[in-house]
PDB file of C-alpha atoms and ligand atoms in Angstrom:
ATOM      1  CA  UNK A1105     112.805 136.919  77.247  1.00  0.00           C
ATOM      2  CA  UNK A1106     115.616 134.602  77.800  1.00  0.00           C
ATOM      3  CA  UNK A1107     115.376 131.759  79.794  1.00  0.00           C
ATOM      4  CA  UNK A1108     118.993 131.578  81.871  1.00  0.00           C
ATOM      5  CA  UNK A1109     118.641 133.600  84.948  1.00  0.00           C
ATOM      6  CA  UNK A1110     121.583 136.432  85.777  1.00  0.00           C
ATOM      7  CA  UNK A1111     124.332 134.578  87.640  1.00  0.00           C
ATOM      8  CA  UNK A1112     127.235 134.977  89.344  1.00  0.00           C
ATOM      9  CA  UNK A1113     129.661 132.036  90.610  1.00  0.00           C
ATOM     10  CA  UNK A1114     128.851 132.834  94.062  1.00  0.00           C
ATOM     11  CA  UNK A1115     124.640 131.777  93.702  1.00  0.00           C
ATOM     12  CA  UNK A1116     125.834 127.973  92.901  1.00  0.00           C
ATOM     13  CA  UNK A1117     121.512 127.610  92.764  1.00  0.00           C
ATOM     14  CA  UNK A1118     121.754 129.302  89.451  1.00  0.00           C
ATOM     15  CA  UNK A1119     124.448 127.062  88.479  1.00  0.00           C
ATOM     16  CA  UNK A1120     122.576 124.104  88.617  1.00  0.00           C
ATOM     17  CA  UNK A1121     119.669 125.831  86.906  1.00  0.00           C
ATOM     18  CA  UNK A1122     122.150 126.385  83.616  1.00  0.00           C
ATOM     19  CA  UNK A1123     123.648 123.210  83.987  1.00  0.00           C
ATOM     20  CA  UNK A1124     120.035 121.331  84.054  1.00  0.00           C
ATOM     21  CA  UNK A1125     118.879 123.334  80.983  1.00  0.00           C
ATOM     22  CA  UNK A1126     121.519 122.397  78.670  1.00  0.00           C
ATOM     23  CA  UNK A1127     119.759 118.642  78.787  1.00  0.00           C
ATOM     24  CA  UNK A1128     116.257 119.771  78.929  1.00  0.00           C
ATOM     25  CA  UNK A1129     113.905 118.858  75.714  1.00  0.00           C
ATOM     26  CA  UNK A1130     110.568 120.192  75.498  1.00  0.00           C
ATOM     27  CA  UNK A1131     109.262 116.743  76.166  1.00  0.00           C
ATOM     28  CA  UNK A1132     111.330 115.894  78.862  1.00  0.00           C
ATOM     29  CA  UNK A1133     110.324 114.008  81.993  1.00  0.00           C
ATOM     30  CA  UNK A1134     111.606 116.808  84.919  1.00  0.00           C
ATOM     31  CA  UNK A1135     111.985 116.318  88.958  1.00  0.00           C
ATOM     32  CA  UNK A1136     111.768 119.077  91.771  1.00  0.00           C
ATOM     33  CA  UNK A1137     112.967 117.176  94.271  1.00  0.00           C
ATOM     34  CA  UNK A1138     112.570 119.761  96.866  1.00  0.00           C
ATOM     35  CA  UNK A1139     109.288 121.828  95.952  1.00  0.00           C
ATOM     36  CA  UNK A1140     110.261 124.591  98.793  1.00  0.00           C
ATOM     37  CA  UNK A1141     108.912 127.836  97.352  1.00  0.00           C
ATOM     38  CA  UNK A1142     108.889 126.801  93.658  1.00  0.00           C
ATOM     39  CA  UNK A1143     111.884 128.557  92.103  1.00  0.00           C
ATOM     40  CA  UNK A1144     113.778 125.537  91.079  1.00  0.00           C
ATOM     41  CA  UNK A1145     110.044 124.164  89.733  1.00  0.00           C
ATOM     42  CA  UNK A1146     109.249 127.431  87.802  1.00  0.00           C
ATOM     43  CA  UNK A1147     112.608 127.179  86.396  1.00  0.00           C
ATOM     44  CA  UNK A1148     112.325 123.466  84.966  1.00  0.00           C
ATOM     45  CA  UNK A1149     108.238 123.967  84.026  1.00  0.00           C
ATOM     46  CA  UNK A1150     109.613 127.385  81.737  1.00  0.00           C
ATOM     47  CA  UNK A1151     111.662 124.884  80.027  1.00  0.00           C
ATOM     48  CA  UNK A1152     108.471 122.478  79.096  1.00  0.00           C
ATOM     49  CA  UNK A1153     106.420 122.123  76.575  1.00  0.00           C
ATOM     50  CA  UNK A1154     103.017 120.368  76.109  1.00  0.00           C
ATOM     51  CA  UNK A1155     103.761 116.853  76.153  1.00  0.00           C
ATOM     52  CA  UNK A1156     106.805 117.199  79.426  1.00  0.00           C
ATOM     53  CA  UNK A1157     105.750 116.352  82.624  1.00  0.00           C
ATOM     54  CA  UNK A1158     107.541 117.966  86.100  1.00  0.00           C
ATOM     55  CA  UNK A1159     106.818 116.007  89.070  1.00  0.00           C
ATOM     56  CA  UNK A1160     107.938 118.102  92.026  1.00  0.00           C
ATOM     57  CA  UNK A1161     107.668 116.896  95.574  1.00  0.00           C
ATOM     58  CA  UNK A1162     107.885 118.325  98.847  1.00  0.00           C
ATOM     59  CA  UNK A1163     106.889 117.022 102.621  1.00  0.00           C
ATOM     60  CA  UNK A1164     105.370 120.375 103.875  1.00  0.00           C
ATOM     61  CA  UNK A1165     101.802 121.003 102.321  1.00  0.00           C
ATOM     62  CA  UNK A1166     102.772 125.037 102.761  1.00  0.00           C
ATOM     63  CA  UNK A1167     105.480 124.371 100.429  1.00  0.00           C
ATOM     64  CA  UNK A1168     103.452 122.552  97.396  1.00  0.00           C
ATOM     65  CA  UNK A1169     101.263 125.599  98.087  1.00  0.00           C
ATOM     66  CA  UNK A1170     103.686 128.344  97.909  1.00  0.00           C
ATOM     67  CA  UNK A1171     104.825 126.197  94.753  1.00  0.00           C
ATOM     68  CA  UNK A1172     101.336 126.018  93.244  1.00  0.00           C
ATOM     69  CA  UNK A1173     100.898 129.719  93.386  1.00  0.00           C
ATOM     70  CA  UNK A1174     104.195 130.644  91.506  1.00  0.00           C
ATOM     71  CA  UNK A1175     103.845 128.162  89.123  1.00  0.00           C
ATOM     72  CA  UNK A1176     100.151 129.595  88.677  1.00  0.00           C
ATOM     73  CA  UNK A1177     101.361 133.258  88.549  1.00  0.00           C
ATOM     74  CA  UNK A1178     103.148 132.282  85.663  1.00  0.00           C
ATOM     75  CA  UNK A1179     100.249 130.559  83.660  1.00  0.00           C
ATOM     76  CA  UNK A1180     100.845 127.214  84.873  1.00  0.00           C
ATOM     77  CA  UNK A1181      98.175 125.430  85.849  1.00  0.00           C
ATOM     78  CA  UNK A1182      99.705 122.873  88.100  1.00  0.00           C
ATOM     79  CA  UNK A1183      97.404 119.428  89.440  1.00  0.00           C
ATOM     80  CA  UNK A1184      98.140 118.264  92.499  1.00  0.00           C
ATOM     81  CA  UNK A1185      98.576 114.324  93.560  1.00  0.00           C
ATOM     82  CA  UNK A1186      97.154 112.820  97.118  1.00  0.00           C
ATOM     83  CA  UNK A1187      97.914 109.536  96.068  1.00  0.00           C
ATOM     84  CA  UNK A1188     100.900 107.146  95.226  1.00  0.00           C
ATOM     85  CA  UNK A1189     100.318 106.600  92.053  1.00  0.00           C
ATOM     86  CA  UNK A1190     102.112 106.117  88.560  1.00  0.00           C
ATOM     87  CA  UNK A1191     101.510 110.101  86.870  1.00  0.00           C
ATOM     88  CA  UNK A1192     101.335 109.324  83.595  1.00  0.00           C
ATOM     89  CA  UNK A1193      99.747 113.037  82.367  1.00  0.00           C
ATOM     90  CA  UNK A1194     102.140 115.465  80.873  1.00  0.00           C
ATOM     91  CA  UNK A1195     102.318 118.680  82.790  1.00  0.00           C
ATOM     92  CA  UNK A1196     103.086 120.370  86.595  1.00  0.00           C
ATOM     93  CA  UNK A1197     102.154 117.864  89.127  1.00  0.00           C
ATOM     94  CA  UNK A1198     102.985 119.011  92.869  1.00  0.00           C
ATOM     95  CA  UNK A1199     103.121 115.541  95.017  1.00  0.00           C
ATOM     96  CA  UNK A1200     103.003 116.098  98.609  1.00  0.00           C
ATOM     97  CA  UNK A1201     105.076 113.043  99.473  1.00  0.00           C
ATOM     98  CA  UNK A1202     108.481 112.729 100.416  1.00  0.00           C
ATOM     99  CA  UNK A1203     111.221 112.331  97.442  1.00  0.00           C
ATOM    100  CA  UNK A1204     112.397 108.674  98.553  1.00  0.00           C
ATOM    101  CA  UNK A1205     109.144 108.092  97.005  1.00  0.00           C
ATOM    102  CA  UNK A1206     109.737 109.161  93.664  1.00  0.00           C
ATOM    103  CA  UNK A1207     109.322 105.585  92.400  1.00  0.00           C
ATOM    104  CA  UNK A1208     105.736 104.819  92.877  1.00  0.00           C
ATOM    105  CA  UNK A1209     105.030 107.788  90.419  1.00  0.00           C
ATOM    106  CA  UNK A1210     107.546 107.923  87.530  1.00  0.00           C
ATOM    107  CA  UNK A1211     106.360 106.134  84.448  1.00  0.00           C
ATOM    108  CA  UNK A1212     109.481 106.665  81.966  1.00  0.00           C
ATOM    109  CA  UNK A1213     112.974 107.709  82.290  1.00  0.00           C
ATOM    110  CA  UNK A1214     113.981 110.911  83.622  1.00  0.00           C
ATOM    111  CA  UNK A1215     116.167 114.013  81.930  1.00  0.00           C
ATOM    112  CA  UNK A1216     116.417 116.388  84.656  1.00  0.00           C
ATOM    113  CA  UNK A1217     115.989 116.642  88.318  1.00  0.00           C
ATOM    114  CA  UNK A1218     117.382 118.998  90.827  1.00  0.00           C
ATOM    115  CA  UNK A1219     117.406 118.801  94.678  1.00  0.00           C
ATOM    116  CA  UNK A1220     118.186 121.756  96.602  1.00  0.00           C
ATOM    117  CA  UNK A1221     118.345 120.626  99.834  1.00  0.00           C
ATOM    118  CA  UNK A1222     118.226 121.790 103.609  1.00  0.00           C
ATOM    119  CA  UNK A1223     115.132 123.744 105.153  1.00  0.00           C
ATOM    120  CA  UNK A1224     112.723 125.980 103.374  1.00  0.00           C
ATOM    121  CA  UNK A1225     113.822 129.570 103.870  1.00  0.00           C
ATOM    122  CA  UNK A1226     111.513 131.253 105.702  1.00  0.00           C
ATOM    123  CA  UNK A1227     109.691 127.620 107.264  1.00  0.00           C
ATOM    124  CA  UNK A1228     110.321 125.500 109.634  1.00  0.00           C
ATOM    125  CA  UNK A1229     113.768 124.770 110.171  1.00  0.00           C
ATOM    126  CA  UNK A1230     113.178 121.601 111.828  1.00  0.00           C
ATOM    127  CA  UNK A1231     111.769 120.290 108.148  1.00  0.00           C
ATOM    128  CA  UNK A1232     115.118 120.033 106.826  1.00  0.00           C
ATOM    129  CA  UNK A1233     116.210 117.174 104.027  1.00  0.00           C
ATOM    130  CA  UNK A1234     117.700 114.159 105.854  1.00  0.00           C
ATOM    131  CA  UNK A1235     120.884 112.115 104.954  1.00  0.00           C
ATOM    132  CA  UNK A1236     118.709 108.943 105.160  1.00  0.00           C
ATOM    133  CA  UNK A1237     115.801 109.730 102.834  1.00  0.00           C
ATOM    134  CA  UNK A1238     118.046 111.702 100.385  1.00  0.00           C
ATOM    135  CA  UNK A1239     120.156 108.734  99.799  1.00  0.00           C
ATOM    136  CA  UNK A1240     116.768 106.408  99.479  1.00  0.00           C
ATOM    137  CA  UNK A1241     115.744 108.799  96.685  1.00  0.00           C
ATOM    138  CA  UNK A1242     119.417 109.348  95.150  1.00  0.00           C
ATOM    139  CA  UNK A1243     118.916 105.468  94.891  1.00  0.00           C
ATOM    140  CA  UNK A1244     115.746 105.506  93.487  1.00  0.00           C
ATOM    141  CA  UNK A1245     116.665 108.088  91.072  1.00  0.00           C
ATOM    142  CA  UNK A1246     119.988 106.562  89.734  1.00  0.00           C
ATOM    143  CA  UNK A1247     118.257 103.396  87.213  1.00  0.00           C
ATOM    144  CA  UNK A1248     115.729 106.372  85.926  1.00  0.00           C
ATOM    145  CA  UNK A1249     118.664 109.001  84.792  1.00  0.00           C
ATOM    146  CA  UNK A1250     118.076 108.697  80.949  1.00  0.00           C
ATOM    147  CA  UNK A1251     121.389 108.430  79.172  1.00  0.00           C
ATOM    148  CA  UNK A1252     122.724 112.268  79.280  1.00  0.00           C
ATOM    149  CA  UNK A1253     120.299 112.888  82.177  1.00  0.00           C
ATOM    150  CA  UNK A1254     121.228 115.195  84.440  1.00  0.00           C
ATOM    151  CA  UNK A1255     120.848 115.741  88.756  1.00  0.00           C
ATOM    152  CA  UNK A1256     122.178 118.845  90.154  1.00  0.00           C
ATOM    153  CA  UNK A1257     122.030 118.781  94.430  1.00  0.00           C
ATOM    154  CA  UNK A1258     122.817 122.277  96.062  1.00  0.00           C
ATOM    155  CA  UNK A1259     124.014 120.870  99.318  1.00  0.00           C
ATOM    156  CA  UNK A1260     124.269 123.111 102.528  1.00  0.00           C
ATOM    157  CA  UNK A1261     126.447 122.881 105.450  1.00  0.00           C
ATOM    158  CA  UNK A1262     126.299 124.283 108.672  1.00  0.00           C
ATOM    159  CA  UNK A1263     122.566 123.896 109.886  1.00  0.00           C
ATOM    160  CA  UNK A1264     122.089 120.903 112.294  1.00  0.00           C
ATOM    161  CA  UNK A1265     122.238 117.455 110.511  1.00  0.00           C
ATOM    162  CA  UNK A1266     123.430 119.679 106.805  1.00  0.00           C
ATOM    163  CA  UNK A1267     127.138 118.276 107.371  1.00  0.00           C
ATOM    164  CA  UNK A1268     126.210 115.093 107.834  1.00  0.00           C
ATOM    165  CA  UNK A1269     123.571 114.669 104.715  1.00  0.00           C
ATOM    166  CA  UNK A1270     126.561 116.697 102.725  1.00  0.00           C
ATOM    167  CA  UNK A1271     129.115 114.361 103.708  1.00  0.00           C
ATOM    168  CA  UNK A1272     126.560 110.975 102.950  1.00  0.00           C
ATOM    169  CA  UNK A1273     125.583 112.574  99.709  1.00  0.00           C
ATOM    170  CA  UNK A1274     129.112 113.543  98.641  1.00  0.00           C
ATOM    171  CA  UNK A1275     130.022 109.691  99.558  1.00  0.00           C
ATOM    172  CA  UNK A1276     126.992 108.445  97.406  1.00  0.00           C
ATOM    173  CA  UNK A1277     128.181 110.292  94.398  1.00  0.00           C
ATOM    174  CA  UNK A1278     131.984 109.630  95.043  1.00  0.00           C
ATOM    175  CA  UNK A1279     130.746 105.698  94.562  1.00  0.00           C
ATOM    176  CA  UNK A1280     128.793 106.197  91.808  1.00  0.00           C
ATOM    177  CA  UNK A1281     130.878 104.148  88.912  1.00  0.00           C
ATOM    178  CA  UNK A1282     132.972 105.861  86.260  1.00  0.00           C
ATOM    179  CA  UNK A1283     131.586 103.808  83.659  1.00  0.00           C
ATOM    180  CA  UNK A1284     128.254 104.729  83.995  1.00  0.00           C
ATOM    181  CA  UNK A1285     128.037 108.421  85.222  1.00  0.00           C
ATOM    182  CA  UNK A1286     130.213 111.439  85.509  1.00  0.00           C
ATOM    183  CA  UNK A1287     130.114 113.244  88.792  1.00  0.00           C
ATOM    184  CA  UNK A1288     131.548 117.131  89.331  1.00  0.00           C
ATOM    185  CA  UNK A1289     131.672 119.302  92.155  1.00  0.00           C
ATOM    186  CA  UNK A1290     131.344 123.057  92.127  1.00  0.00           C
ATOM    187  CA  UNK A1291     132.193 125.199  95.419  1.00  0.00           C
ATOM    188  CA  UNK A1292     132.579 128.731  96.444  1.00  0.00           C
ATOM    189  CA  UNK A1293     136.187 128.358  97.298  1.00  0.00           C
ATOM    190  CA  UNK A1294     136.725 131.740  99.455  1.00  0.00           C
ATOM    191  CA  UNK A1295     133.822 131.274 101.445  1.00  0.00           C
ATOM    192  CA  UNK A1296     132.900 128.753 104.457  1.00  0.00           C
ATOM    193  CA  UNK A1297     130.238 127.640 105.224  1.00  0.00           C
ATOM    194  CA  UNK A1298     128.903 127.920 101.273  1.00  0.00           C
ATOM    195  CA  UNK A1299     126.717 125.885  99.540  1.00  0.00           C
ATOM    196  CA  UNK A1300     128.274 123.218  97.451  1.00  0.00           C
ATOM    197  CA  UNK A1301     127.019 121.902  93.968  1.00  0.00           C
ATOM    198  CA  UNK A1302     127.514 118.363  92.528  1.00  0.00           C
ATOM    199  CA  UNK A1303     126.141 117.490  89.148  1.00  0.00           C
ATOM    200  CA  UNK A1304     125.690 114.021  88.360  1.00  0.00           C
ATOM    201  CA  UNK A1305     125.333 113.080  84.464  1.00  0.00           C
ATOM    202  CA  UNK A1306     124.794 109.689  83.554  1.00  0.00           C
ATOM    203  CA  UNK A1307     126.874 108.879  80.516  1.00  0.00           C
ATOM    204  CA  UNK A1308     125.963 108.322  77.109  1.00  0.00           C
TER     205      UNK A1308
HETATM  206  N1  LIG B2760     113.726 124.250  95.649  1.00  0.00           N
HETATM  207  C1  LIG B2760     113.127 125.138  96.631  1.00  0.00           C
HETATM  208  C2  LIG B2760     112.843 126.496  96.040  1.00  0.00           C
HETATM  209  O1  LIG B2760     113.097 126.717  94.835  1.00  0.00           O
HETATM  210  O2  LIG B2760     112.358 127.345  96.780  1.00  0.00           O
HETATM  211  C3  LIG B2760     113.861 125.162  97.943  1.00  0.00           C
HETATM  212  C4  LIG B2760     113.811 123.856  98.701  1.00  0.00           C
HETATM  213  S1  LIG B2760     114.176 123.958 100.425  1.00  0.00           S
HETATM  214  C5  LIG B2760     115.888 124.331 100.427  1.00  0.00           C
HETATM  215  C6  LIG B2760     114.108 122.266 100.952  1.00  0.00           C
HETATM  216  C7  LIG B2760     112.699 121.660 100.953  1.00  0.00           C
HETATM  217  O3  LIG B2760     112.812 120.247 101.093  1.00  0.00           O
HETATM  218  C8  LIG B2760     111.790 122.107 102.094  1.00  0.00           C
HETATM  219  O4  LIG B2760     110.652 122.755 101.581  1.00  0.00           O
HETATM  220  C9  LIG B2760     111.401 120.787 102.812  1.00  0.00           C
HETATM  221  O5  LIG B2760     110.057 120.742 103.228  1.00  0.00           O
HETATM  222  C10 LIG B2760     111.646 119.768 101.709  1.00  0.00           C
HETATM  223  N2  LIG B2760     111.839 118.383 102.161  1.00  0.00           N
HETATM  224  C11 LIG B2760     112.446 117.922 103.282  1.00  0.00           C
HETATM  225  N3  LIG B2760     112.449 116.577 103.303  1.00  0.00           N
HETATM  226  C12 LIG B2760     111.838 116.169 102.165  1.00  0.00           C
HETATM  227  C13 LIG B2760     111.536 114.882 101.603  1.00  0.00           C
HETATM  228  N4  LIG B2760     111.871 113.755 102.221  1.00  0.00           N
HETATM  229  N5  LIG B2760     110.892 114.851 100.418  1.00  0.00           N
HETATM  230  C14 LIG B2760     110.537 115.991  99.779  1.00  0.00           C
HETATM  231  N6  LIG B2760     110.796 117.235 100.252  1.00  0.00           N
HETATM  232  C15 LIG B2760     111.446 117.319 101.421  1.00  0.00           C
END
């Protein structure tokens, strides 16, 4: 069974998913940043082997649930983390912890991450990403990229407080320096209100 899920340039999700695998080794160091229902986390923990490790976080406990269960339907056998602690165990570990966190656990550089951001469809709409706690884990995140690391953020606009965390996260990125990381933007072009991808690489 191949691993790239069907696409087409309209599911910009599925975008980052391709883009993200292209730069995942078996023993990479992986980050959900937004656990939600645990596509994005199956996704990265398919492309793992043995000695990877996926940290994926998430605020709402439903969420790490929903993700433990999908990851578990697939044969993963995910642990999950109460504490803030270094992880230094290869494998699925579901933190329920916000992302701005990310710090206190990482023990090594980082080759992947993805943050699809907004509410969890389906949950509470008022538990929505914010443009102050994504940009304290954007920083966090930045010194970790390994060199041809890759983040992918799906960024949505529209819901209350989504254009102002797309416009601070599009600013971040805009200012990250040309020396150091390549930044691109992908966007459904003949459709408002879309979701917007930007992929940041840092360089090698
Ligand atoms: N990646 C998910 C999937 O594959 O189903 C979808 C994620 S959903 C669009 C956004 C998620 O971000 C919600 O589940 C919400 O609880 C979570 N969230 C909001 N603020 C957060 C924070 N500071 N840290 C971690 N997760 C957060």
């Amino acid at each position: 069974e191949s691993l790239a899920p069907r696409s087409s340039l309209g599911r910009v999700v599925v975008l980052a998913q391709r883009l993200l695998a292209e730069v995942i080794r078996p023993d990479a160091r992986l980050l959900d940043l937004t656990a939600g229902n645990g596509c994005d986390s199956l996704f990265l923990a398919r492309h793992l082997g043995p000695d990877g490790q996926l940290l994926s976080f998430d605020i709402q406990l439903s969420a790490i649930e929903a993700t433990a269960v999908r990851l578990a339907a697939a044969g993963f056998l995910p642990r999950r983390v109460a504490t803030r602690v270094p992880l230094h165990e290869p494998g699925c570990q579901l933190i329920h912890d916000g992302h701005q966190f990310l710090d206190a656990y990482l023990t090594g550089p980082v080759a992947a991450a993805i943050g699809n951001l907004g509410y969890l469809p389906g949950g509470d709409k008022q538990l929505i990403t914010r443009a102050e706690t994504t940009l304290e884990a954007l920083r966090a995140l930045w010194p970790r990229l390994e060199a041809g690391g890759r983040l992918a953020l799906v960024l949505y606009p529209g819901h209350p407080g989504g254009d102002e965390e797309c416009a601070a996260v599009e600013w971040e990125c805009a200012g990250l320096p040309a020396a150091a990381f390549d930044v691109i933007r992908l966007q459904v072009y003949n459709r408002r209100r879309a979701p917007s991808l930007l992929v940041v690489e840092r360089r090698l």
